[in-house]
Short mmCIF file of C-alpha atoms and ligand atoms in Angstrom, two decimals:
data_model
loop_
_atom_site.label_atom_id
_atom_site.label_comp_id
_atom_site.label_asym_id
_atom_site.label_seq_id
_atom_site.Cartn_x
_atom_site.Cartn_y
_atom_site.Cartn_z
CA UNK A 475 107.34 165.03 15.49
CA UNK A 476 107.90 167.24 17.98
CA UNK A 477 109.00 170.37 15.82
CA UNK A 478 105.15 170.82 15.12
CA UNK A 479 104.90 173.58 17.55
CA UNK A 480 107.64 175.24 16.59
CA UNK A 481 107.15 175.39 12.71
CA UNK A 482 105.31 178.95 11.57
CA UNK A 483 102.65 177.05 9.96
CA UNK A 484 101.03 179.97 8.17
CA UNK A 485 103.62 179.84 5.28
CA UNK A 486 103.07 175.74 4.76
CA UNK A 487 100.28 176.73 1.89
CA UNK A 488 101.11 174.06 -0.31
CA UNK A 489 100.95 170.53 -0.33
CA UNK A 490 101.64 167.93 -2.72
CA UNK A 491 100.32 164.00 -2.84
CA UNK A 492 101.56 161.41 -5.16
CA UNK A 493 100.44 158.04 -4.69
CA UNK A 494 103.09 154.87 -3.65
CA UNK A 495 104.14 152.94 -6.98
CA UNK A 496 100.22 153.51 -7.93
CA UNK A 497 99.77 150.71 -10.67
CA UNK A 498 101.31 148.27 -9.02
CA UNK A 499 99.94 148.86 -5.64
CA UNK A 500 96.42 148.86 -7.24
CA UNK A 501 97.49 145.19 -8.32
CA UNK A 502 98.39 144.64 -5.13
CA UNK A 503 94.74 145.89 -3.85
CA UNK A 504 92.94 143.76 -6.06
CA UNK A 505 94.92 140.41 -5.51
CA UNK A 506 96.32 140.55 -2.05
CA UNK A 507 98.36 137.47 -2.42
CA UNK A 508 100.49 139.71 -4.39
CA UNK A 509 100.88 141.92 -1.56
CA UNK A 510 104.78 141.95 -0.56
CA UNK A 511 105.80 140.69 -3.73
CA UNK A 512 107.85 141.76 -6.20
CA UNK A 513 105.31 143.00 -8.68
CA UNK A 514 105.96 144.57 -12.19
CA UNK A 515 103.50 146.11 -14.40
CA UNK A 516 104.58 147.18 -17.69
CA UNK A 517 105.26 144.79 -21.05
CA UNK A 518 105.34 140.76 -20.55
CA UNK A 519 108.72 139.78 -19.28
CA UNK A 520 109.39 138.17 -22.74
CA UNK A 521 108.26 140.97 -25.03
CA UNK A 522 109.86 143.94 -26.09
CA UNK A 523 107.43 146.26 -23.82
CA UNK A 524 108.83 148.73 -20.39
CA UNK A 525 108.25 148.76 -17.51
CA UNK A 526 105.21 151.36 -16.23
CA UNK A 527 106.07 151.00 -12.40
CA UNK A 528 106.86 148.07 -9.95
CA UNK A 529 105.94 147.89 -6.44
CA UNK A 530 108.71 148.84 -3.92
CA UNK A 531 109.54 144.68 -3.42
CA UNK A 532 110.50 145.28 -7.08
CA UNK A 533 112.94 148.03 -6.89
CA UNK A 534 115.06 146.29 -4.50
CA UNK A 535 116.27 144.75 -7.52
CA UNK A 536 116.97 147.41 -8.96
CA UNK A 537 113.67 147.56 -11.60
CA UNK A 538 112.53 150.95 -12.21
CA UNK A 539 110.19 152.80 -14.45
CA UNK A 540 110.56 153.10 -17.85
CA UNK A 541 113.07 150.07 -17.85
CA UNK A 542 113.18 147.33 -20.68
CA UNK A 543 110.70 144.53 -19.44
CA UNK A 544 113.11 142.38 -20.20
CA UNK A 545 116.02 143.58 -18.49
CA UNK A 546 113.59 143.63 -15.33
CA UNK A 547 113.20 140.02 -15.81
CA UNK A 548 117.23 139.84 -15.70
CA UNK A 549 117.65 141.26 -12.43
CA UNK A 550 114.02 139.71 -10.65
CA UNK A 551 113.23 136.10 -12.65
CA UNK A 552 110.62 135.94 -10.02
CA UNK A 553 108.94 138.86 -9.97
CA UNK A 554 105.32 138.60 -10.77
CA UNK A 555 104.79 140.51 -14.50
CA UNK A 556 101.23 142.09 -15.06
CA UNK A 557 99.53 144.18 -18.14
CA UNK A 558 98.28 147.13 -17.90
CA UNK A 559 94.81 147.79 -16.60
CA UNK A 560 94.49 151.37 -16.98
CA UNK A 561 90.92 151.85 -16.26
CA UNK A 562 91.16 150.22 -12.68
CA UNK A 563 93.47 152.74 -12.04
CA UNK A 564 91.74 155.45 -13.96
CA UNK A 565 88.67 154.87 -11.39
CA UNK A 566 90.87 154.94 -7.97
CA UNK A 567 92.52 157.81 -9.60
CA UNK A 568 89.24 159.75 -9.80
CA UNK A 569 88.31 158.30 -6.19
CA UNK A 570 92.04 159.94 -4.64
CA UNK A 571 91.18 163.19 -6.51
CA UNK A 572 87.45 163.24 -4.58
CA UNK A 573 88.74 163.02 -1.19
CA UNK A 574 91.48 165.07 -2.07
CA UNK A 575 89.11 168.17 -3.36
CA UNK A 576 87.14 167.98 0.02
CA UNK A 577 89.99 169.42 2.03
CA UNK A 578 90.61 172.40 -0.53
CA UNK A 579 88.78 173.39 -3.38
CA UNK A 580 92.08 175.33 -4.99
CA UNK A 581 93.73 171.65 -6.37
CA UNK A 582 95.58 171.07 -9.26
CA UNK A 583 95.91 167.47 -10.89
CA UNK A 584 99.32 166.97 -12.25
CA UNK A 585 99.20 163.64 -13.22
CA UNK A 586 97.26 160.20 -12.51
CA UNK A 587 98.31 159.90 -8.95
CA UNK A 588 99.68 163.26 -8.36
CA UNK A 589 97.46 166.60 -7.58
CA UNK A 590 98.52 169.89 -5.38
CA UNK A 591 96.60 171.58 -2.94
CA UNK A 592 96.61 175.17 -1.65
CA UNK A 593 95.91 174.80 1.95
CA UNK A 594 96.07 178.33 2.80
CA UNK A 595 92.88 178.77 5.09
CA UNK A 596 92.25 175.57 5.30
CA UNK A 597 93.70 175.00 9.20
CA UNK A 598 90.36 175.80 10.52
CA UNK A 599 88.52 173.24 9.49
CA UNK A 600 91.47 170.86 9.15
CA UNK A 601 93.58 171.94 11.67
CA UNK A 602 97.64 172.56 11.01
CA UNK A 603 99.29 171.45 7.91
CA UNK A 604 100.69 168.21 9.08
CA UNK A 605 97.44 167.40 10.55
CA UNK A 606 95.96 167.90 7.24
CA UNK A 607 98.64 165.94 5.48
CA UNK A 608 97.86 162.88 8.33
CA UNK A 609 94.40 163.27 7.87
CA UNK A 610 94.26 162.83 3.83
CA UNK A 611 96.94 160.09 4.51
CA UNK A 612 94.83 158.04 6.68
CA UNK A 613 91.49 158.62 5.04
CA UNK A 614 93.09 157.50 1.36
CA UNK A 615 94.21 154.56 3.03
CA UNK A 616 91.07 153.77 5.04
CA UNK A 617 88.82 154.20 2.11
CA UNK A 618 90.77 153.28 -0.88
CA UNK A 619 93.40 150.95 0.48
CA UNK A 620 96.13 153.03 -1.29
CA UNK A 621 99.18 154.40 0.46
CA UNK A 622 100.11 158.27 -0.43
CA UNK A 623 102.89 160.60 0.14
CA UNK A 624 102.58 164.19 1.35
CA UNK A 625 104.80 166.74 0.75
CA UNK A 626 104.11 170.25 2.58
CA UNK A 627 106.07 173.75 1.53
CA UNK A 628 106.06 176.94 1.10
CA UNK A 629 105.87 176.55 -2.82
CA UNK A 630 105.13 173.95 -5.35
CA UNK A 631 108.35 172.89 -6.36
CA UNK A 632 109.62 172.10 -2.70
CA UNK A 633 106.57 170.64 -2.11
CA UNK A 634 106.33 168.27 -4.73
CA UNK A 635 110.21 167.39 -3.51
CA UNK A 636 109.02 166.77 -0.34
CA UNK A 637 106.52 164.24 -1.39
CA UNK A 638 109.34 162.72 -3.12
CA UNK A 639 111.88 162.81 -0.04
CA UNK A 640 110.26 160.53 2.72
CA UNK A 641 108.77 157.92 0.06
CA UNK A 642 106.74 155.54 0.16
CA UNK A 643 104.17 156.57 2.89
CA UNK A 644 106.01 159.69 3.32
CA UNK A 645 104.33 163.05 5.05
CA UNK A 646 107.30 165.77 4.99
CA UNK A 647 107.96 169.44 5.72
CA UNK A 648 109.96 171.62 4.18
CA UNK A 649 110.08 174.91 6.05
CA UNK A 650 111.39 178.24 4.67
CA UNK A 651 114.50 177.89 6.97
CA UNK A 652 115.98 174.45 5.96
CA UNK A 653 114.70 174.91 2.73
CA UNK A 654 118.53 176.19 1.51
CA UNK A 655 120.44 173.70 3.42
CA UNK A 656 118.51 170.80 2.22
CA UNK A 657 118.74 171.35 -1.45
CA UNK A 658 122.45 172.25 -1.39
CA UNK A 659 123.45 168.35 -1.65
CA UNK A 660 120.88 167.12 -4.13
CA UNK A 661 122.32 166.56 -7.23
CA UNK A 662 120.68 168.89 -10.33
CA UNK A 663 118.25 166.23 -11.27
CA UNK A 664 116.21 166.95 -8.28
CA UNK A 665 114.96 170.23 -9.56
CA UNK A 666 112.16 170.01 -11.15
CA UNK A 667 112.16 170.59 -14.91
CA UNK A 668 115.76 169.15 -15.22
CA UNK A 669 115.36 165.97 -17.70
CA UNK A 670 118.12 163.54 -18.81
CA UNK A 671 119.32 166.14 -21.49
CA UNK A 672 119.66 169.50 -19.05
CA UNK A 673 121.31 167.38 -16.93
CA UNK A 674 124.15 166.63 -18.95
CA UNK A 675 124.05 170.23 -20.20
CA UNK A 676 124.28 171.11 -16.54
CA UNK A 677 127.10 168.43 -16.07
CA UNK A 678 129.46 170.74 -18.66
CA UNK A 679 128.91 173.84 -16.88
CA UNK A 680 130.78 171.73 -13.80
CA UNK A 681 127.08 172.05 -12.30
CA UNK A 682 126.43 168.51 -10.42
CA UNK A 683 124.71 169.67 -7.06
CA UNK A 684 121.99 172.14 -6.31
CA UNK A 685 124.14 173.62 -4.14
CA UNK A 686 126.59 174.65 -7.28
CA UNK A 687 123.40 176.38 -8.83
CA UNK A 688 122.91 178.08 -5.62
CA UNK A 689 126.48 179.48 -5.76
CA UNK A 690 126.14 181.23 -9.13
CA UNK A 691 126.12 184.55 -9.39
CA UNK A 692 122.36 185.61 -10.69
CA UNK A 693 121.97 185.97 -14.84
CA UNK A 694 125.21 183.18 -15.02
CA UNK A 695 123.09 180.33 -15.79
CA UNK A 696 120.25 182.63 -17.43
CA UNK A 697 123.51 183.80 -20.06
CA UNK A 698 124.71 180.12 -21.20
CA UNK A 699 120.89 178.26 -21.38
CA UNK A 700 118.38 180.85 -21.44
CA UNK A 701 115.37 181.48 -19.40
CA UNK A 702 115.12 178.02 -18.06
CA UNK A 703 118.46 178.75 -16.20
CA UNK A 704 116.84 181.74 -14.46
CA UNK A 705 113.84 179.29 -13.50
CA UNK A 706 116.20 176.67 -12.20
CA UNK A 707 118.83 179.01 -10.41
CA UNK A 708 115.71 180.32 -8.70
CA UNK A 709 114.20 177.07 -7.76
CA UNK A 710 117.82 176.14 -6.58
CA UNK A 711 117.60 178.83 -3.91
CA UNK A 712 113.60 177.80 -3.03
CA UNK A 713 112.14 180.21 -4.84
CA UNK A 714 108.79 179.34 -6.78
CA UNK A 715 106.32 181.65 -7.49
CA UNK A 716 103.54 179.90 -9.50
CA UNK A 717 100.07 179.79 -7.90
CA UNK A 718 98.51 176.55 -8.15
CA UNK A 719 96.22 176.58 -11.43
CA UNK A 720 92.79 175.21 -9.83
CA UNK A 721 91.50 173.00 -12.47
CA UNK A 722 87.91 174.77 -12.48
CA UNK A 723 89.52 177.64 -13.19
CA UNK A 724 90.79 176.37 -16.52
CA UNK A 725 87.27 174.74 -17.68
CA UNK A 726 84.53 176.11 -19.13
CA UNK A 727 81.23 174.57 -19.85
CA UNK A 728 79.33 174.84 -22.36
CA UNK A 729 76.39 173.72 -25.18
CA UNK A 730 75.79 174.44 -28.68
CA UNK A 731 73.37 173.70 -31.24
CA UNK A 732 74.02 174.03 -35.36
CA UNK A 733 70.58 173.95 -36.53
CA UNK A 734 68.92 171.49 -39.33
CA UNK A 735 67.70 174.77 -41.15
CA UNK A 736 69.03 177.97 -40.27
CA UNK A 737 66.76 180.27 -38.46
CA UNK A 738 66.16 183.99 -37.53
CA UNK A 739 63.80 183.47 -34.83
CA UNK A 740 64.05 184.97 -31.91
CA UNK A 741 61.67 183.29 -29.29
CA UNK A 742 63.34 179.39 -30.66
CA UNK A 743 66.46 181.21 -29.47
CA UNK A 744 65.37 182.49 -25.86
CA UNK A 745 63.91 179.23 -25.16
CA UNK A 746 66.92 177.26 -26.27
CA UNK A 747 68.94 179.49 -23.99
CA UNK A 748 66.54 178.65 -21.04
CA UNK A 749 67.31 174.59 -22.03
CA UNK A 750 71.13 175.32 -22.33
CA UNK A 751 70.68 177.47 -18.82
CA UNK A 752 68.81 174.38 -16.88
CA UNK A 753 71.26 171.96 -18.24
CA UNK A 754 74.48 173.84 -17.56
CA UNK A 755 73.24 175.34 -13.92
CA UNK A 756 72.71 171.61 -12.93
CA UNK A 757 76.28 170.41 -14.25
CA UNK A 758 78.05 173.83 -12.34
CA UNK A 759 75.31 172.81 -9.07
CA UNK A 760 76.68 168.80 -9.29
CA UNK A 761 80.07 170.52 -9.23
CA UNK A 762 79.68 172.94 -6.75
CA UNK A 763 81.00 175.62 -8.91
CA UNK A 764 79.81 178.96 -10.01
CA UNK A 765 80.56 180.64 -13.04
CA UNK A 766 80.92 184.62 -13.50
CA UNK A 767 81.11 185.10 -16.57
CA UNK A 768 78.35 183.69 -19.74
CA UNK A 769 79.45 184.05 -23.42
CA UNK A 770 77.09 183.01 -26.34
CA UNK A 771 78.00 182.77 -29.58
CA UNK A 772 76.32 183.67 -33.28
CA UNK A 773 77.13 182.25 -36.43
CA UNK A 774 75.90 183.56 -39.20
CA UNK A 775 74.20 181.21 -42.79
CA UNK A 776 77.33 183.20 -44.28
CA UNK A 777 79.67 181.48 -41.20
CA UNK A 778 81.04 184.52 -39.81
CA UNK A 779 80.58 183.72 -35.98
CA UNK A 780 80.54 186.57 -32.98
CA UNK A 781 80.56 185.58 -29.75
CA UNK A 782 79.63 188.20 -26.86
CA UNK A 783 79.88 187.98 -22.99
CA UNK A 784 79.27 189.30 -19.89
CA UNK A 785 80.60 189.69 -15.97
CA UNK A 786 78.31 188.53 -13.37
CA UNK A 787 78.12 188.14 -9.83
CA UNK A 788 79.48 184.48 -9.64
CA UNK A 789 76.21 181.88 -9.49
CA UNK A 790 74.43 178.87 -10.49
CA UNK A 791 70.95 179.38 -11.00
CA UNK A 792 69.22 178.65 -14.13
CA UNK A 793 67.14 181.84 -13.89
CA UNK A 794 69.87 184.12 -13.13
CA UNK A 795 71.66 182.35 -16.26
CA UNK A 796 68.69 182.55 -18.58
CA UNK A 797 67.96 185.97 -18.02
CA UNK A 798 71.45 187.22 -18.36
CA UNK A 799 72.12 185.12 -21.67
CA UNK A 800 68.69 186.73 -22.54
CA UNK A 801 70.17 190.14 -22.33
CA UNK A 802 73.26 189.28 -24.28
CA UNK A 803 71.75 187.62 -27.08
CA UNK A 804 69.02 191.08 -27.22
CA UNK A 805 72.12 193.76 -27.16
CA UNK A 806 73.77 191.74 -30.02
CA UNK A 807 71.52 189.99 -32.24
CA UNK A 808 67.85 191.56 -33.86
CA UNK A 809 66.50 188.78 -35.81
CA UNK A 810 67.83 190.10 -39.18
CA UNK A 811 70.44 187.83 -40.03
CA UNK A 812 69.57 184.00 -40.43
CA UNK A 813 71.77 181.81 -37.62
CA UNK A 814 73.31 178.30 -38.72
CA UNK A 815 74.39 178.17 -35.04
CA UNK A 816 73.95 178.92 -31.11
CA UNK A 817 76.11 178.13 -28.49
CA UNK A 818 75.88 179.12 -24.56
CA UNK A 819 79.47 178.77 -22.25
CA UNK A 820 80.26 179.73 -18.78
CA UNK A 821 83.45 179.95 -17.47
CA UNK A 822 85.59 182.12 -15.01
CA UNK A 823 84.32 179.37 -12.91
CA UNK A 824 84.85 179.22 -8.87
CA UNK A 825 83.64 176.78 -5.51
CA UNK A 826 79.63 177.64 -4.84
CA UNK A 827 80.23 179.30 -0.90
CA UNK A 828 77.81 177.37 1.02
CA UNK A 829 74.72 178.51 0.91
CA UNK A 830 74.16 181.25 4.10
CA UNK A 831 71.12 183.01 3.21
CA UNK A 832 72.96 186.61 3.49
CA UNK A 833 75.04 185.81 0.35
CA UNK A 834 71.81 184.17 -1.39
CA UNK A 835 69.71 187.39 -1.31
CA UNK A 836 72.51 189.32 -2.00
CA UNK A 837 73.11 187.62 -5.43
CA UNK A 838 69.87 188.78 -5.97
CA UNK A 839 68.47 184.71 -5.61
CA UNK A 840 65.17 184.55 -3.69
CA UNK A 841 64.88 181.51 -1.50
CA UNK A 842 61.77 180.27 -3.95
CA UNK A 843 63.80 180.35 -7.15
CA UNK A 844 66.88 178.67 -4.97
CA UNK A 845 64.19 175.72 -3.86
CA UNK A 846 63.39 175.26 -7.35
CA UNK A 847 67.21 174.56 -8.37
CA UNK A 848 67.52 172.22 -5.62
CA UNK A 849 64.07 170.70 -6.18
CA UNK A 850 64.85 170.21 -10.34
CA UNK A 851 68.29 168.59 -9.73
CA UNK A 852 66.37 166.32 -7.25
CA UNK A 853 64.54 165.40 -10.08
CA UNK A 854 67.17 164.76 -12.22
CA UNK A 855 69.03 162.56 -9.67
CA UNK A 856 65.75 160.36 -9.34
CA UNK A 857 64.73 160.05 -13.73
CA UNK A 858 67.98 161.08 -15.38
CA UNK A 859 68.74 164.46 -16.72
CA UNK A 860 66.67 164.87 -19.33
CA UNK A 861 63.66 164.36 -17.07
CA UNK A 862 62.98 168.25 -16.78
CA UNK A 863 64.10 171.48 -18.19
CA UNK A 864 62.57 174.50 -17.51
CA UNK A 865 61.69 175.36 -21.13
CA UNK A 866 58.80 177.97 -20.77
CA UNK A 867 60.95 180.69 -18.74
CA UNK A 868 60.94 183.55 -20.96
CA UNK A 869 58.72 183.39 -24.20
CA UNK A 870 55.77 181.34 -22.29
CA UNK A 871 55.93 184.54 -19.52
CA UNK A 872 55.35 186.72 -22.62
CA UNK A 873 52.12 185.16 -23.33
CA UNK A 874 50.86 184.83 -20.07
P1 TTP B 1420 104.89 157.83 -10.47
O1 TTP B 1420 104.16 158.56 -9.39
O2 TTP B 1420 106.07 158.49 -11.09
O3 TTP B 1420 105.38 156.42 -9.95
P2 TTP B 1420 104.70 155.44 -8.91
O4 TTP B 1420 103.44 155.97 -8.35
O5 TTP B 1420 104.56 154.10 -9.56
O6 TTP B 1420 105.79 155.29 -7.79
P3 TTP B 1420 106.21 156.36 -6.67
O7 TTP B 1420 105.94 155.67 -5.37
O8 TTP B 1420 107.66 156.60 -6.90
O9 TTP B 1420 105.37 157.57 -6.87
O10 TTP B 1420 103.90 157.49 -11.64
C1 TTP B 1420 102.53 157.16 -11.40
C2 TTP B 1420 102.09 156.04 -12.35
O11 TTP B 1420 102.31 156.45 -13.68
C3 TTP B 1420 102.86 154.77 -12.17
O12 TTP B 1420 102.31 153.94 -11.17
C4 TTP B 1420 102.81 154.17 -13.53
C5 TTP B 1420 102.72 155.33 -14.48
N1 TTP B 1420 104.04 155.56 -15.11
C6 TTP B 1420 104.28 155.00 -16.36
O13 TTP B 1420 103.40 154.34 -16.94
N2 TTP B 1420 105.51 155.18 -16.94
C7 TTP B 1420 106.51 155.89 -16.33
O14 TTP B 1420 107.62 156.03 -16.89
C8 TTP B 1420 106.23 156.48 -15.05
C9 TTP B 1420 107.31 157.27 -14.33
C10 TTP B 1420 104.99 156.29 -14.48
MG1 MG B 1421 103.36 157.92 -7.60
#
């Protein structure tokens, strides 16, 4: 399009991909003679299953999600009926979700073939918004085979409507200016949160269009269904504040051990902490994550279980781990008490910067103990990853 110039791409931050008809198109991938076909996968035609999806062949017929399998039969006797196979789909899933975390780290999976990205910052490498929508577009389709929609706003819930709007192998724009005008003729069910039921709630307040939400005076709606009519009056004016929840940010990782008898010694528990730190630094290293914040946890032979934790500098290494878990597990715990468990998490987790050697030596990393990550994961690649743990960091240094 020719508007590309003219749209003020710095407030296009989010975009939203959902895959075409995904089941059925992975059918389709697999068994290309069904390719153009009406396909359905769901429950046999003659059983008493639904439909999941259908491929787009299928819904000229009117067959849509969710539908009796049998009624689908009714309207397309030939339509070509499949089971499903949800791990095939499970794996491309995972496959969409990789290519889609290389252009920004900040995504959030919604569903199996639906994730958002925050693309704020991301035009430098990946040029303007609609060039990044093309480019995921193209390289989903020249890797995978699989045909995706973009959707590209201001905020989520226009986004994900724009994904919806050009369908299937959509790429739309919703800028802050036509934002308004577009919604006003939708009817309710477009806004995202409104179900079967709050539509026909919605139909008694006389409310059919977006456009008679937008009209409302504000607290109307909020008065006669509660807070969900605040949420929906604002999204019926464009207005969508939540931040996209990056799934790392969510996660935590993290390893325990109950012990066979319970113990009270203190050197078995710094060198299971350097084994928990080795194992979990190499899971938040294949990730690409750091984490900034380390909690371990006590419990007691009498059950009553502490945990403690501490802020640090976001990072990966084992060392830096190990020594801080060290600390924590010194301020809280002095041997006297006998342990029936020990656990180790990090979370507050966020994308490892690439390494530049400023920001190494400024998390207080020299470039030896860095070399020793990368050479230990190397390891693990090559013999599995219980080939090597560092276990001798801190009570074999005591000896020495
Ligand atoms: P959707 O993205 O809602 O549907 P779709 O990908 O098949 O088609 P569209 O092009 O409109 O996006 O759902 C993704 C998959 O989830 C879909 O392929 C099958 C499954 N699904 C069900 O199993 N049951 C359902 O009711 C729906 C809506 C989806
Ligand atoms: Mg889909």
């Amino acid at each position: 399009m020719a508007v590309d110039k003219e749209i003020d791409s710095s407030q296009l931050t989010i975009l939203h991909c959902d895959l075409d008809a995904f089941f059925a198109s992975v059918e389709q991938l697999d068994n290309p003679l069904l390719c153009g076909k009406p396909v359905v996968v769901g429950g046999a035609k003659d059983a008493r299953g639904v439909v999941s999806t259908c491929s787009y062949e299928a819904r000229e017929f009117g067959i849509r999600s969710a539908m009796p399998a049998a009624q689908a039969y009714r309207l397309c006797p030939h339509a070509i009926f499949l089971p499903v196979n949800m791990s095939r789909y499970l794996e491309l899933s995972k496959q969409v979700f990789s290519i889609l975390s290389h252009y920004s780290p900040l995504m959030e999976v919604l569903s199996i073939d639906e994730a958002f990205l925050d693309i704020s910052g991301c035009s430098r490498l990946f040029g303007s918004p609609k060039n990044i929508g093309r480019s995921i577009k193209q390289q989903v389709y020249s890797e995978l085979g699989l045909k995706i929609s973009v959707g590209i706003s201001y905020n989520k819930f226009l986004a994900k409507l724009a994904s919806d709007l050009d369908k299937p192998d959509g790429l739309r724009i919703i800028t802050r200016e036509e934002a308004l005008a577009l919604l006003r003729p939708l009817p309710v069910s477009r806004i995202w949160g409104v179900g079967n039921k709050t539509q026909q709630i919605l139909d008694k307040l006389g409310l059919k269009t977006i456009g008679d939400i937008q009209d409302l005076p504000p607290g109307w709606l909020e008065a006669r269904i509660g807070s969900a009519g605040r949420l929906f009056w604002e999204l019926a004016r464009g207005i969508d504040d939540r931040a996209i929840e990056a799934d790392y940010e969510r996660k935590s990782i993290g390893r325990e051990e109950t012990f066979p008898e319970d113990i009270k010694d203190i050197s078995y528990l710094e060198n299971l902490i350097a084994h928990f730190s080795a194992e979990l630094g190499y899971k938040l290293r294949k990730a690409e994550l750091k984490a900034a914040t380390i909690t371990i946890k006590l419990r007691y032979s009498n059950f009553k279980t502490i945990t403690r934790r501490k802020s640090i500098p976001p990072c990966n290494s084992d060392m830096i781990i190990t020594e801080q878990a060290a600390e924590l597990l010194h301020q809280s715990y002095a041997g006297h008490q006998a342990l029936r468990l020990f656990g180790l998490s990090l979370s507050n987790l966020s994308p490892a910067a690439l390494p530049e050697q400023g920001t190494l030596f400024a998390s207080g990393l020299t470039a030896e103990q860095t070399n020793i990550d990368q050479l230990m994961d190397d390891i693990r690649e090559r013999f599995g990853p219980q080939a090597i743990t560092r276990g001798n960091l801190l009570s074999d240094n005591k000896e020495q």
